[in-house]
PDB file of C-alpha atoms in Angstrom:
ATOM      1  CA  GLU E 197      -0.272   0.045  -0.350  1.00 88.00           C
ATOM      2  CA  ALA E 198       1.154   3.559  -1.348  1.00 86.00           C
ATOM      3  CA  GLN E 199       1.749   5.494   1.426  1.00 94.00           C
ATOM      4  CA  VAL E 200       4.144   7.839   4.123  1.00 97.00           C
ATOM      5  CA  THR E 201       4.246   6.695   7.565  1.00 97.00           C
ATOM      6  CA  GLN E 202       5.492   9.012  10.452  1.00 97.00           C
ATOM      7  CA  ASN E 203       6.960   7.646  13.360  1.00 97.00           C
ATOM      8  CA  PRO E 204       6.334   7.618  17.354  1.00 97.00           C
ATOM      9  CA  ARG E 205       2.741   8.827  16.179  1.00 97.00           C
ATOM     10  CA  TYR E 206       2.364  10.487  19.870  1.00 97.00           C
ATOM     11  CA  LEU E 207       5.579  11.740  22.611  1.00 96.00           C
ATOM     12  CA  ILE E 208       5.761  13.529  25.687  1.00 96.00           C
ATOM     13  CA  THR E 209       8.827  14.989  26.013  1.00 95.00           C
ATOM     14  CA  VAL E 210      10.667  17.046  27.909  1.00 96.00           C
ATOM     15  CA  THR E 211      12.133  20.910  27.494  1.00 97.00           C
ATOM     16  CA  GLY E 212      15.716  20.323  26.106  1.00 96.00           C
ATOM     17  CA  LYS E 213      15.823  16.655  25.558  1.00 96.00           C
ATOM     18  CA  LYS E 214      16.785  16.044  21.759  1.00 97.00           C
ATOM     19  CA  LEU E 215      14.169  13.597  20.108  1.00 97.00           C
ATOM     20  CA  THR E 216      14.043  13.022  16.100  1.00 98.00           C
ATOM     21  CA  VAL E 217      10.804  11.781  14.361  1.00 98.00           C
ATOM     22  CA  THR E 218      10.913  10.111  11.789  1.00 98.00           C
ATOM     23  CA  CYS E 219       8.960   9.803   8.280  1.00 98.00           C
ATOM     24  CA  SER E 220       9.000   7.418   5.270  1.00 98.00           C
ATOM     25  CA  GLN E 221       7.385   7.033   2.578  1.00 98.00           C
ATOM     26  CA  ASN E 222       7.220   3.892  -0.017  1.00 96.00           C
ATOM     27  CA  MET E 223       6.078   5.439  -3.493  1.00 95.00           C
ATOM     28  CA  ASN E 224       9.569   6.495  -5.205  1.00 95.00           C
ATOM     29  CA  HIS E 225       8.111  10.528  -4.507  1.00 95.00           C
ATOM     30  CA  GLU E 226      10.501  13.289  -5.257  1.00 94.00           C
ATOM     31  CA  TYR E 227       9.491  16.075  -3.114  1.00 93.00           C
ATOM     32  CA  MET E 228       8.398  15.625   1.324  1.00 96.00           C
ATOM     33  CA  SER E 229       8.149  18.009   4.225  1.00 95.00           C
ATOM     34  CA  TRP E 230       7.003  18.121   7.180  1.00 97.00           C
ATOM     35  CA  TYR E 231       4.341  20.977   8.661  1.00 96.00           C
ATOM     36  CA  ARG E 232       2.833  22.045  11.829  1.00 96.00           C
ATOM     37  CA  GLN E 233      -0.643  21.939  12.725  1.00 95.00           C
ATOM     38  CA  ASP E 234      -2.082  24.391  15.896  1.00 94.00           C
ATOM     39  CA  PRO E 235      -5.756  25.200  16.406  1.00 88.00           C
ATOM     40  CA  GLY E 236      -7.000  27.970  14.184  1.00 82.00           C
ATOM     41  CA  LEU E 237      -3.462  28.328  12.121  1.00 84.00           C
ATOM     42  CA  GLY E 238      -3.830  26.159  10.149  1.00 87.00           C
ATOM     43  CA  LEU E 239      -0.394  23.484   8.597  1.00 91.00           C
ATOM     44  CA  ARG E 240       2.408  25.354   8.001  1.00 93.00           C
ATOM     45  CA  GLN E 241       5.398  24.407   6.578  1.00 93.00           C
ATOM     46  CA  ILE E 242       8.870  23.506   8.422  1.00 96.00           C
ATOM     47  CA  TYR E 243      11.137  22.622   6.395  1.00 96.00           C
ATOM     48  CA  TYR E 244      10.904  19.941   2.261  1.00 94.00           C
ATOM     49  CA  SER E 245      12.955  19.071   0.595  1.00 95.00           C
ATOM     50  CA  MET E 246      12.780  18.641  -3.178  1.00 91.00           C
ATOM     51  CA  ASN E 247      15.148  15.589  -3.748  1.00 93.00           C
ATOM     52  CA  VAL E 248      18.143  14.060  -1.869  1.00 95.00           C
ATOM     53  CA  GLU E 249      20.520  16.323  -0.945  1.00 95.00           C
ATOM     54  CA  VAL E 250      17.845  18.777  -1.001  1.00 94.00           C
ATOM     55  CA  THR E 251      16.261  21.639   1.833  1.00 96.00           C
ATOM     56  CA  ASP E 252      14.858  24.185   2.111  1.00 94.00           C
ATOM     57  CA  LYS E 253      13.024  26.385   4.665  1.00 94.00           C
ATOM     58  CA  GLY E 254       9.910  26.975   5.337  1.00 92.00           C
ATOM     59  CA  ASP E 255       7.546  29.391   6.231  1.00 91.00           C
ATOM     60  CA  VAL E 256       8.535  28.173  10.407  1.00 95.00           C
ATOM     61  CA  PRO E 257      11.623  26.278  10.755  1.00 97.00           C
ATOM     62  CA  GLU E 258      13.211  28.119  14.067  1.00 97.00           C
ATOM     63  CA  GLY E 259      14.256  25.096  16.385  1.00 97.00           C
ATOM     64  CA  TYR E 260      13.999  22.012  13.270  1.00 98.00           C
ATOM     65  CA  LYS E 261      16.408  20.509  11.401  1.00 98.00           C
ATOM     66  CA  VAL E 262      16.360  17.703   8.586  1.00 98.00           C
ATOM     67  CA  SER E 263      18.051  15.528   7.089  1.00 96.00           C
ATOM     68  CA  ARG E 264      17.418  13.831   3.441  1.00 97.00           C
ATOM     69  CA  LYS E 265      20.742  10.964   3.073  1.00 97.00           C
ATOM     70  CA  GLU E 266      17.659   9.292   0.980  1.00 97.00           C
ATOM     71  CA  LYS E 267      15.182   9.142  -1.433  1.00 97.00           C
ATOM     72  CA  ARG E 268      12.299   7.298   0.863  1.00 97.00           C
ATOM     73  CA  ASN E 269      13.299   9.178   4.122  1.00 98.00           C
ATOM     74  CA  PHE E 270      12.698  12.505   5.713  1.00 98.00           C
ATOM     75  CA  PRO E 271      13.474  12.619   9.086  1.00 98.00           C
ATOM     76  CA  LEU E 272      12.356  16.381  11.589  1.00 98.00           C
ATOM     77  CA  ILE E 273      14.821  16.505  14.288  1.00 98.00           C
ATOM     78  CA  LEU E 274      14.235  18.722  17.382  1.00 97.00           C
ATOM     79  CA  GLU E 275      18.026  19.606  18.511  1.00 95.00           C
ATOM     80  CA  SER E 276      16.256  21.224  21.806  1.00 97.00           C
ATOM     81  CA  PRO E 277      12.546  20.620  21.928  1.00 97.00           C
ATOM     82  CA  SER E 278      10.693  23.870  24.081  1.00 97.00           C
ATOM     83  CA  PRO E 279       6.708  23.693  25.110  1.00 97.00           C
ATOM     84  CA  ASN E 280       6.348  26.378  21.791  1.00 97.00           C
ATOM     85  CA  GLN E 281       6.896  23.448  19.934  1.00 98.00           C
ATOM     86  CA  THR E 282       3.899  21.429  21.409  1.00 98.00           C
ATOM     87  CA  SER E 283       1.382  20.717  18.407  1.00 97.00           C
ATOM     88  CA  LEU E 284       0.937  17.893  16.176  1.00 97.00           C
ATOM     89  CA  TYR E 285       3.200  17.154  13.324  1.00 98.00           C
ATOM     90  CA  PHE E 286       3.213  16.143   8.995  1.00 97.00           C
ATOM     91  CA  CYS E 287       5.193  14.390   6.784  1.00 97.00           C
ATOM     92  CA  ALA E 288       3.686  14.427   3.539  1.00 95.00           C
ATOM     93  CA  SER E 289       5.366  13.238  -0.018  1.00 95.00           C
ATOM     94  CA  SER E 290       4.728  13.736  -4.144  1.00 92.00           C
ATOM     95  CA  LEU E 291       6.663  13.143  -7.679  1.00 89.00           C
ATOM     96  CA  VAL E 292       8.136  16.635  -8.787  1.00 82.00           C
ATOM     97  CA  ARG E 293       5.473  17.896 -11.308  1.00 72.00           C
ATOM     98  CA  GLY E 294       6.315  21.890 -12.664  1.00 64.00           C
ATOM     99  CA  SER E 295       2.898  22.205 -13.370  1.00 61.00           C
ATOM    100  CA  GLY E 296       1.880  22.505 -10.245  1.00 68.00           C
ATOM    101  CA  ALA E 297       0.039  19.203 -10.448  1.00 70.00           C
ATOM    102  CA  ASN E 298       1.934  17.535  -7.601  1.00 82.00           C
ATOM    103  CA  VAL E 299      -0.731  16.266  -5.484  1.00 88.00           C
ATOM    104  CA  LEU E 300       0.330  15.190  -2.015  1.00 92.00           C
ATOM    105  CA  THR E 301      -0.005  12.121   0.444  1.00 95.00           C
ATOM    106  CA  PHE E 302       0.233  12.814   3.979  1.00 96.00           C
ATOM    107  CA  GLY E 303       0.827  11.014   6.717  1.00 97.00           C
ATOM    108  CA  ALA E 304      -0.939  10.398   9.765  1.00 96.00           C
ATOM    109  CA  GLY E 305       0.322  12.578  12.314  1.00 97.00           C
ATOM    110  CA  SER E 306       2.418  12.100  15.267  1.00 98.00           C
ATOM    111  CA  ARG E 307       1.839  14.154  18.259  1.00 97.00           C
ATOM    112  CA  LEU E 308       3.867  15.538  20.143  1.00 97.00           C
ATOM    113  CA  THR E 309       3.770  17.142  23.503  1.00 97.00           C
ATOM    114  CA  VAL E 310       7.623  19.174  25.006  1.00 97.00           C
ATOM    115  CA  LEU E 311       7.291  19.616  28.953  1.00 96.00           C
TER     116      LEU E 311
ATOM    117  CA  ASP X 268       2.186  33.542  -3.505  1.00 55.00           C
ATOM    118  CA  ALA X 269      -0.852  33.205  -3.858  1.00 60.00           C
ATOM    119  CA  LYS X 270      -2.925  34.183  -1.592  1.00 78.00           C
ATOM    120  CA  THR X 271      -6.815  32.033  -0.913  1.00 86.00           C
ATOM    121  CA  THR X 272      -9.697  33.408   0.693  1.00 90.00           C
ATOM    122  CA  GLN X 273     -12.120  30.930   2.302  1.00 94.00           C
ATOM    123  CA  PRO X 274     -15.508  31.062   4.307  1.00 95.00           C
ATOM    124  CA  ASN X 275     -14.548  30.024   7.575  1.00 94.00           C
ATOM    125  CA  SER X 276     -17.074  27.144   8.328  1.00 96.00           C
ATOM    126  CA  MET X 277     -20.402  25.682   6.828  1.00 96.00           C
ATOM    127  CA  GLU X 278     -23.562  24.074   8.069  1.00 95.00           C
ATOM    128  CA  SER X 279     -24.906  21.298   5.538  1.00 95.00           C
ATOM    129  CA  ASN X 280     -27.922  18.431   5.540  1.00 95.00           C
ATOM    130  CA  GLU X 281     -26.743  14.849   4.917  1.00 96.00           C
ATOM    131  CA  GLU X 282     -28.000  14.487   1.824  1.00 95.00           C
ATOM    132  CA  GLU X 283     -27.897  17.846   0.488  1.00 95.00           C
ATOM    133  CA  PRO X 284     -24.996  19.736  -2.428  1.00 94.00           C
ATOM    134  CA  VAL X 285     -22.599  21.725  -0.238  1.00 96.00           C
ATOM    135  CA  HIS X 286     -20.740  23.980  -2.507  1.00 97.00           C
ATOM    136  CA  LEU X 287     -17.194  25.419  -0.376  1.00 97.00           C
ATOM    137  CA  PRO X 288     -16.620  28.446  -2.537  1.00 96.00           C
ATOM    138  CA  CYS X 289     -12.344  29.603  -2.952  1.00 94.00           C
ATOM    139  CA  ASN X 290     -11.251  32.714  -3.932  1.00 92.00           C
ATOM    140  CA  HIS X 291      -7.371  32.842  -5.514  1.00 86.00           C
ATOM    141  CA  SER X 292      -7.440  36.532  -6.923  1.00 81.00           C
ATOM    142  CA  THR X 293      -3.824  36.849  -7.397  1.00 79.00           C
ATOM    143  CA  ILE X 294      -2.957  33.240  -8.887  1.00 78.00           C
ATOM    144  CA  SER X 295      -1.191  33.094 -11.528  1.00 78.00           C
ATOM    145  CA  GLY X 296      -2.049  31.585 -15.546  1.00 76.00           C
ATOM    146  CA  THR X 297      -0.424  27.969 -15.034  1.00 78.00           C
ATOM    147  CA  ASP X 298      -1.046  27.953 -11.495  1.00 81.00           C
ATOM    148  CA  TYR X 299      -3.237  24.267 -10.561  1.00 87.00           C
ATOM    149  CA  ILE X 300      -6.238  25.003  -7.393  1.00 89.00           C
ATOM    150  CA  HIS X 301      -6.213  21.723  -5.476  1.00 91.00           C
ATOM    151  CA  TRP X 302      -8.918  21.017  -2.360  1.00 94.00           C
ATOM    152  CA  TYR X 303      -8.061  18.671   0.561  1.00 95.00           C
ATOM    153  CA  ARG X 304     -10.134  17.953   3.273  1.00 96.00           C
ATOM    154  CA  GLN X 305      -9.014  16.669   7.042  1.00 95.00           C
ATOM    155  CA  LEU X 306     -10.646  14.391   8.751  1.00 94.00           C
ATOM    156  CA  PRO X 307     -11.556  14.517  12.373  1.00 89.00           C
ATOM    157  CA  SER X 308      -8.012  12.922  13.899  1.00 88.00           C
ATOM    158  CA  GLN X 309      -6.473  12.384  10.515  1.00 92.00           C
ATOM    159  CA  GLY X 310      -4.532  13.913   7.737  1.00 93.00           C
ATOM    160  CA  PRO X 311      -5.190  15.881   5.004  1.00 94.00           C
ATOM    161  CA  GLU X 312      -6.172  13.842   1.884  1.00 95.00           C
ATOM    162  CA  TYR X 313      -6.040  14.929  -1.612  1.00 94.00           C
ATOM    163  CA  VAL X 314     -10.286  16.145  -2.851  1.00 96.00           C
ATOM    164  CA  ILE X 315      -9.409  17.403  -6.615  1.00 95.00           C
ATOM    165  CA  HIS X 316      -6.896  19.819  -8.267  1.00 92.00           C
ATOM    166  CA  GLY X 317      -7.726  21.313 -12.060  1.00 91.00           C
ATOM    167  CA  LEU X 318      -6.534  24.566 -14.218  1.00 89.00           C
ATOM    168  CA  THR X 319      -9.006  25.767 -15.765  1.00 87.00           C
ATOM    169  CA  SER X 320     -12.396  23.541 -16.730  1.00 84.00           C
ATOM    170  CA  ASN X 321     -14.675  22.128 -14.815  1.00 91.00           C
ATOM    171  CA  VAL X 322     -13.317  18.782 -13.680  1.00 93.00           C
ATOM    172  CA  ASN X 323     -14.821  15.709 -11.968  1.00 93.00           C
ATOM    173  CA  ASN X 324     -14.221  12.770  -9.616  1.00 92.00           C
ATOM    174  CA  ARG X 325     -15.660   9.846  -7.874  1.00 90.00           C
ATOM    175  CA  MET X 326     -15.621  12.651  -4.886  1.00 89.00           C
ATOM    176  CA  ALA X 327     -16.622  16.131  -5.625  1.00 95.00           C
ATOM    177  CA  SER X 328     -16.739  18.002  -8.695  1.00 96.00           C
ATOM    178  CA  LEU X 329     -14.594  21.085  -9.090  1.00 96.00           C
ATOM    179  CA  ALA X 330     -15.440  24.709 -10.723  1.00 96.00           C
ATOM    180  CA  ILE X 331     -13.047  27.137 -11.769  1.00 93.00           C
ATOM    181  CA  ALA X 332     -13.909  30.285 -12.486  1.00 92.00           C
ATOM    182  CA  GLU X 333     -13.879  30.862 -16.445  1.00 90.00           C
ATOM    183  CA  ASP X 334     -11.089  34.816 -15.194  1.00 89.00           C
ATOM    184  CA  ARG X 335      -9.515  31.743 -12.255  1.00 88.00           C
ATOM    185  CA  LYS X 336      -9.968  34.913  -9.612  1.00 89.00           C
ATOM    186  CA  SER X 337     -12.194  31.590  -7.439  1.00 92.00           C
ATOM    187  CA  SER X 338     -12.857  27.551  -7.905  1.00 94.00           C
ATOM    188  CA  THR X 339     -16.243  25.737  -5.789  1.00 96.00           C
ATOM    189  CA  LEU X 340     -15.380  22.874  -4.492  1.00 97.00           C
ATOM    190  CA  ILE X 341     -19.061  21.173  -4.722  1.00 97.00           C
ATOM    191  CA  LEU X 342     -20.046  17.772  -2.728  1.00 96.00           C
ATOM    192  CA  HIS X 343     -23.017  16.436  -4.775  1.00 93.00           C
ATOM    193  CA  ARG X 344     -24.580  14.453  -1.704  1.00 93.00           C
ATOM    194  CA  ALA X 345     -23.228  14.923   2.145  1.00 94.00           C
ATOM    195  CA  THR X 346     -22.758  12.422   4.609  1.00 95.00           C
ATOM    196  CA  LEU X 347     -21.654  12.563   7.418  1.00 95.00           C
ATOM    197  CA  ARG X 348     -18.108  10.882   6.625  1.00 94.00           C
ATOM    198  CA  ASP X 349     -17.615  13.818   4.555  1.00 95.00           C
ATOM    199  CA  ALA X 350     -17.567  16.031   7.824  1.00 96.00           C
ATOM    200  CA  ALA X 351     -13.903  17.529   7.799  1.00 96.00           C
ATOM    201  CA  VAL X 352     -11.690  20.401   7.293  1.00 96.00           C
ATOM    202  CA  TYR X 353     -11.943  21.650   3.756  1.00 97.00           C
ATOM    203  CA  TYR X 354      -8.693  23.719   1.903  1.00 95.00           C
ATOM    204  CA  CYS X 355      -8.180  25.423  -1.023  1.00 93.00           C
ATOM    205  CA  ILE X 356      -4.490  25.652  -2.089  1.00 88.00           C
ATOM    206  CA  PRO X 357      -1.909  26.422  -5.297  1.00 77.00           C
ATOM    207  CA  PRO X 358       0.996  24.768  -5.041  1.00 69.00           C
ATOM    208  CA  ARG X 359       3.148  26.120  -8.297  1.00 65.00           C
ATOM    209  CA  ASP X 360       5.930  25.532  -5.612  1.00 68.00           C
ATOM    210  CA  TYR X 361       7.130  23.792  -3.636  1.00 72.00           C
ATOM    211  CA  LYS X 362       7.131  26.104  -0.462  1.00 70.00           C
ATOM    212  CA  LEU X 363       3.187  25.364   0.449  1.00 75.00           C
ATOM    213  CA  SER X 364       0.995  25.955   3.986  1.00 77.00           C
ATOM    214  CA  PHE X 365      -1.818  25.564   4.682  1.00 84.00           C
ATOM    215  CA  GLY X 366      -5.049  28.193   6.016  1.00 84.00           C
ATOM    216  CA  ALA X 367      -6.959  27.515   7.983  1.00 88.00           C
ATOM    217  CA  GLY X 368      -9.914  26.242   5.066  1.00 93.00           C
ATOM    218  CA  THR X 369     -13.323  26.005   6.069  1.00 96.00           C
ATOM    219  CA  THR X 370     -14.546  23.591   8.744  1.00 96.00           C
ATOM    220  CA  VAL X 371     -17.472  21.495   7.202  1.00 97.00           C
ATOM    221  CA  THR X 372     -20.365  20.427   9.461  1.00 97.00           C
ATOM    222  CA  VAL X 373     -23.215  17.765   8.271  1.00 96.00           C
ATOM    223  CA  ARG X 374     -26.371  17.154  10.299  1.00 95.00           C
ATOM    224  CA  ALA X 375     -27.698  14.369  10.085  1.00 92.00           C
TER     225      ALA X 375
END
């Protein structure tokens, strides 16, 4: 089944304890992206990647890092989490089509709580 | 960047059609319009997309205005499972965030 898999789905951690949220897709998609969703603010893009070793900032990159060493994986790293990073996180992927017809496939989400 | 405007919420009765408007007056001539929806406690899912002409699929229809400054997502017969947040976005490039969307409530 074609899918985007995120882990963990739920995590409670403490301020300053480094964590990684993994994202993996099995559709051979070039493009991958991370979003955070907060009440009333929609989905805001954190980072995105057009292909292996190509990443760029979205609208809210502060406090996050990403890497794209393999095409299928795009982990989100919080080096020193803070309570304002408590949020629901989504990973998405798509083919890269210059016409703008690229359709995103989303993961199920990872709910992160930073105490 | 092209921006979109959607109503915050809409209500419908079950089995009735739902028309969800989206204003995208700053869209360029080559920007597709995409619609996604997010069911409660799930990630967003693709609904439909189009460029100039009206589009239909098993989930919905998309009517795009002739001047392309607006579009309407049509759910022909709303069911309780259509209760969700619906997002209209122009994915011109890959730096893309979603706004708050339209929350659709379906009454039984």
